[in-house]
mmCIF file of C-alpha atoms in Angstrom:
data_model
loop_
_atom_site.group_PDB
_atom_site.id
_atom_site.type_symbol
_atom_site.label_atom_id
_atom_site.label_comp_id
_atom_site.label_asym_id
_atom_site.label_seq_id
_atom_site.Cartn_x
_atom_site.Cartn_y
_atom_site.Cartn_z
ATOM 1 C CA UNK A 14 0.042 0.106 -0.053
ATOM 2 C CA UNK A 15 1.147 3.451 -0.822
ATOM 3 C CA UNK A 16 1.008 5.776 2.675
ATOM 4 C CA UNK A 17 1.167 9.154 2.596
ATOM 5 C CA UNK A 18 2.806 10.692 6.192
ATOM 6 C CA UNK A 19 3.191 14.022 7.269
ATOM 7 C CA UNK A 20 3.583 15.832 10.464
ATOM 8 C CA UNK A 21 4.311 19.021 12.343
ATOM 9 C CA UNK A 22 7.379 19.415 14.825
ATOM 10 C CA UNK A 23 5.498 18.398 17.400
ATOM 11 C CA UNK A 24 5.050 15.006 15.525
ATOM 12 C CA UNK A 25 8.156 14.745 13.817
ATOM 13 C CA UNK A 26 9.890 12.128 15.912
ATOM 14 C CA UNK A 27 7.151 9.642 16.188
ATOM 15 C CA UNK A 28 6.601 10.280 12.217
ATOM 16 C CA UNK A 29 10.198 8.800 11.741
ATOM 17 C CA UNK A 30 9.481 5.764 14.088
ATOM 18 C CA UNK A 31 6.211 5.288 11.996
ATOM 19 C CA UNK A 32 7.768 5.588 8.797
ATOM 20 C CA UNK A 33 10.253 2.634 9.872
ATOM 21 C CA UNK A 34 7.389 0.527 10.930
ATOM 22 C CA UNK A 35 5.410 1.211 7.973
ATOM 23 C CA UNK A 36 8.562 0.371 5.607
ATOM 24 C CA UNK A 37 9.220 -2.937 7.317
ATOM 25 C CA UNK A 38 5.393 -3.796 6.930
ATOM 26 C CA UNK A 39 6.150 -3.452 3.264
ATOM 27 C CA UNK A 40 4.350 -0.460 2.600
ATOM 28 C CA UNK A 41 5.709 2.326 0.121
ATOM 29 C CA UNK A 42 5.868 5.647 2.311
ATOM 30 C CA UNK A 43 5.547 9.312 0.624
ATOM 31 C CA UNK A 44 6.755 11.821 3.274
ATOM 32 C CA UNK A 45 5.437 14.945 3.341
ATOM 33 C CA UNK A 46 7.866 16.334 6.112
ATOM 34 C CA UNK A 47 8.292 18.127 8.026
ATOM 35 C CA UNK A 48 11.812 16.977 8.483
ATOM 36 C CA UNK A 49 13.018 18.429 11.733
ATOM 37 C CA UNK A 50 11.482 19.377 15.309
ATOM 38 C CA UNK A 51 11.739 23.144 14.227
ATOM 39 C CA UNK A 52 8.438 25.069 14.611
ATOM 40 C CA UNK A 53 6.449 24.845 11.521
ATOM 41 C CA UNK A 54 2.581 25.453 10.436
ATOM 42 C CA UNK A 55 1.037 21.846 10.547
ATOM 43 C CA UNK A 56 -1.193 22.850 7.108
ATOM 44 C CA UNK A 57 2.022 23.407 4.895
ATOM 45 C CA UNK A 58 2.745 19.507 5.398
ATOM 46 C CA UNK A 59 -0.875 18.026 6.392
ATOM 47 C CA UNK A 60 -2.589 19.568 3.217
ATOM 48 C CA UNK A 61 -0.319 18.579 0.497
ATOM 49 C CA UNK A 62 -0.390 14.788 1.884
ATOM 50 C CA UNK A 63 -3.919 15.091 2.390
ATOM 51 C CA UNK A 64 -4.484 16.019 -1.406
ATOM 52 C CA UNK A 65 -2.250 12.822 -2.260
ATOM 53 C CA UNK A 66 -4.629 11.087 -0.856
ATOM 54 C CA UNK A 67 -7.666 12.484 -2.144
ATOM 55 C CA UNK A 68 -6.320 12.199 -5.725
ATOM 56 C CA UNK A 69 -5.085 8.539 -5.417
ATOM 57 C CA UNK A 70 -1.634 9.444 -5.453
ATOM 58 C CA UNK A 71 -1.638 7.488 -2.087
ATOM 59 C CA UNK A 72 -3.941 4.807 -1.031
ATOM 60 C CA UNK A 73 -4.092 6.153 2.560
ATOM 61 C CA UNK A 74 -2.229 8.779 4.872
ATOM 62 C CA UNK A 75 -1.102 8.626 8.446
ATOM 63 C CA UNK A 76 -0.729 12.165 10.027
ATOM 64 C CA UNK A 77 0.892 13.003 13.487
ATOM 65 C CA UNK A 78 0.526 16.193 15.473
ATOM 66 C CA UNK A 79 0.601 17.482 18.740
ATOM 67 C CA UNK A 80 -2.780 15.810 19.856
ATOM 68 C CA UNK A 81 -4.007 14.618 16.224
ATOM 69 C CA UNK A 82 -7.091 17.082 15.810
ATOM 70 C CA UNK A 83 -5.532 19.383 13.961
ATOM 71 C CA UNK A 84 -4.337 17.360 11.370
ATOM 72 C CA UNK A 85 -8.306 15.757 11.114
ATOM 73 C CA UNK A 86 -9.586 18.949 10.912
ATOM 74 C CA UNK A 87 -7.571 19.597 7.855
ATOM 75 C CA UNK A 88 -7.864 16.310 6.131
ATOM 76 C CA UNK A 89 -11.609 16.345 6.817
ATOM 77 C CA UNK A 90 -12.193 19.676 4.714
ATOM 78 C CA UNK A 91 -11.205 17.972 1.424
ATOM 79 C CA UNK A 92 -14.118 15.817 -0.424
ATOM 80 C CA UNK A 93 -13.410 11.979 -0.398
ATOM 81 C CA UNK A 94 -10.913 12.158 2.934
ATOM 82 C CA UNK A 95 -12.383 10.232 6.342
ATOM 83 C CA UNK A 96 -9.797 11.136 9.010
ATOM 84 C CA UNK A 97 -9.865 10.088 12.394
ATOM 85 C CA UNK A 98 -7.702 10.562 15.641
ATOM 86 C CA UNK A 99 -6.889 7.551 17.126
ATOM 87 C CA UNK A 100 -5.223 6.972 20.528
ATOM 88 C CA UNK A 101 -5.497 3.236 21.051
ATOM 89 C CA UNK A 102 -5.555 0.125 19.030
ATOM 90 C CA UNK A 103 -9.335 -0.445 19.428
ATOM 91 C CA UNK A 104 -10.652 2.937 18.270
ATOM 92 C CA UNK A 105 -8.346 2.147 15.038
ATOM 93 C CA UNK A 106 -9.942 -0.936 14.576
ATOM 94 C CA UNK A 107 -13.281 0.707 14.799
ATOM 95 C CA UNK A 108 -12.068 3.732 12.656
ATOM 96 C CA UNK A 109 -11.276 1.165 9.641
ATOM 97 C CA UNK A 110 -14.176 -1.555 10.190
ATOM 98 C CA UNK A 111 -16.991 0.379 11.096
ATOM 99 C CA UNK A 112 -16.401 3.820 9.114
ATOM 100 C CA UNK A 113 -13.830 3.156 6.263
ATOM 101 C CA UNK A 114 -11.557 5.901 7.164
ATOM 102 C CA UNK A 115 -8.426 6.431 5.123
ATOM 103 C CA UNK A 116 -6.588 9.054 6.916
ATOM 104 C CA UNK A 117 -5.363 8.005 10.633
ATOM 105 C CA UNK A 118 -4.598 11.035 12.587
ATOM 106 C CA UNK A 119 -2.361 10.460 16.000
ATOM 107 C CA UNK A 120 -1.126 12.852 18.796
ATOM 108 C CA UNK A 121 2.613 12.734 19.583
ATOM 109 C CA UNK A 122 2.201 14.754 22.883
ATOM 110 C CA UNK A 123 -0.684 12.175 23.980
ATOM 111 C CA UNK A 124 0.852 8.483 22.965
ATOM 112 C CA UNK A 125 4.160 7.271 23.110
ATOM 113 C CA UNK A 126 6.020 5.051 20.125
ATOM 114 C CA UNK A 127 5.003 1.883 21.419
ATOM 115 C CA UNK A 128 1.315 2.369 21.307
ATOM 116 C CA UNK A 129 1.407 4.659 18.138
ATOM 117 C CA UNK A 130 2.726 1.480 16.071
ATOM 118 C CA UNK A 131 0.053 -0.888 17.577
ATOM 119 C CA UNK A 132 -2.389 1.560 16.286
ATOM 120 C CA UNK A 133 -0.876 1.718 12.941
ATOM 121 C CA UNK A 134 -0.758 -1.940 12.743
ATOM 122 C CA UNK A 135 -4.090 -2.255 13.476
ATOM 123 C CA UNK A 136 -5.462 0.507 11.459
ATOM 124 C CA UNK A 137 -3.525 -0.331 8.248
ATOM 125 C CA UNK A 138 -4.221 -4.287 8.286
ATOM 126 C CA UNK A 139 -8.043 -4.051 9.544
ATOM 127 C CA UNK A 140 -10.673 -4.182 6.639
ATOM 128 C CA UNK A 141 -13.687 -2.230 6.215
ATOM 129 C CA UNK A 142 -16.791 -4.477 6.830
ATOM 130 C CA UNK A 143 -18.641 -3.210 4.035
ATOM 131 C CA UNK A 144 -20.347 -6.360 3.591
ATOM 132 C CA UNK A 145 -22.087 -5.947 6.537
ATOM 133 C CA UNK A 146 -25.113 -3.568 6.100
ATOM 134 C CA UNK A 147 -25.447 -1.723 8.750
ATOM 135 C CA UNK A 148 -21.811 -0.425 8.133
ATOM 136 C CA UNK A 149 -22.255 0.318 4.550
ATOM 137 C CA UNK A 150 -25.165 2.189 5.153
ATOM 138 C CA UNK A 151 -23.617 4.298 7.788
ATOM 139 C CA UNK A 152 -20.624 4.970 5.640
ATOM 140 C CA UNK A 153 -22.965 5.773 2.614
ATOM 141 C CA UNK A 154 -24.601 8.115 4.571
ATOM 142 C CA UNK A 155 -21.385 9.886 5.362
ATOM 143 C CA UNK A 156 -20.379 9.838 1.939
ATOM 144 C CA UNK A 157 -24.022 11.358 1.199
ATOM 145 C CA UNK A 158 -23.503 14.371 3.678
ATOM 146 C CA UNK A 159 -19.917 14.909 2.375
ATOM 147 C CA UNK A 160 -20.953 14.962 -1.214
ATOM 148 C CA UNK A 161 -23.786 17.386 -0.144
ATOM 149 C CA UNK A 162 -21.411 20.100 1.376
ATOM 150 C CA UNK A 163 -17.864 19.760 0.169
ATOM 151 C CA UNK A 164 -17.155 20.477 -2.852
ATOM 152 C CA UNK A 165 -15.181 17.994 -5.037
ATOM 153 C CA UNK A 166 -11.802 18.180 -6.636
ATOM 154 C CA UNK A 167 -12.197 19.212 -10.245
ATOM 155 C CA UNK A 168 -9.878 18.375 -12.619
ATOM 156 C CA UNK A 169 -8.527 22.245 -12.731
ATOM 157 C CA UNK A 170 -8.214 22.476 -9.264
ATOM 158 C CA UNK A 171 -6.222 18.974 -9.612
ATOM 159 C CA UNK A 172 -3.809 20.307 -12.187
ATOM 160 C CA UNK A 173 -3.435 23.533 -10.354
ATOM 161 C CA UNK A 174 -2.142 21.801 -7.227
ATOM 162 C CA UNK A 175 -0.637 18.304 -8.748
ATOM 163 C CA UNK A 176 2.433 20.233 -10.065
ATOM 164 C CA UNK A 177 3.110 21.401 -6.152
ATOM 165 C CA UNK A 178 2.503 17.864 -5.205
ATOM 166 C CA UNK A 179 4.627 16.137 -7.706
ATOM 167 C CA UNK A 180 7.288 19.098 -6.740
ATOM 168 C CA UNK A 181 7.191 17.983 -3.279
ATOM 169 C CA UNK A 182 7.381 14.347 -4.070
ATOM 170 C CA UNK A 183 10.452 15.132 -6.257
ATOM 171 C CA UNK A 184 12.200 16.952 -3.844
ATOM 172 C CA UNK A 185 11.463 14.385 -1.237
ATOM 173 C CA UNK A 186 13.232 11.938 -3.535
ATOM 174 C CA UNK A 187 16.295 13.910 -3.989
ATOM 175 C CA UNK A 188 16.586 15.161 -0.535
ATOM 176 C CA UNK A 189 19.544 13.820 1.288
ATOM 177 C CA UNK A 190 18.345 12.045 4.649
ATOM 178 C CA UNK A 191 19.897 12.626 7.897
ATOM 179 C CA UNK A 192 20.699 8.795 8.946
ATOM 180 C CA UNK A 193 22.472 7.992 12.115
ATOM 181 C CA UNK A 194 23.061 4.445 12.977
ATOM 182 C CA UNK A 195 23.615 3.815 16.806
ATOM 183 C CA UNK A 196 25.406 0.660 17.964
#
């Protein structure tokens, strides 16, 4: 699976740990930054990553900030995205199985690496129970509400943003990574 990952300064350290986990699980990770703990503005990183999911450049997204809610607020403003803040594996399982979320938001100030990794593993591996009528109806109703109130991404808007997203992805691929090996 192709996963867009993004964070702000509060989520940077945890994002790096989650990225390693996802790669070990065999997923392709597109890292939209930030790339340090220097103070930054959350939308600068979450918005391009969210657009990548909305435009099917990534299958899902994992966004990490201080408490998770800022990332969820941004993602849920975009048509076709369904973000949930999860602080334990049980919530992550329900967010996928009952609500078919495609964005996971985690609060790095709320949970540590071990629980975050369990949340990510649970959320990534849990399938939507769309074959069960009550969950399909629920998600269809949420989609109906979204379509009634959120403007879909039109081709001209996608084209305008695509250059921006592609340049971010290209820069990330060409950017040297500060990797240190601790023995």
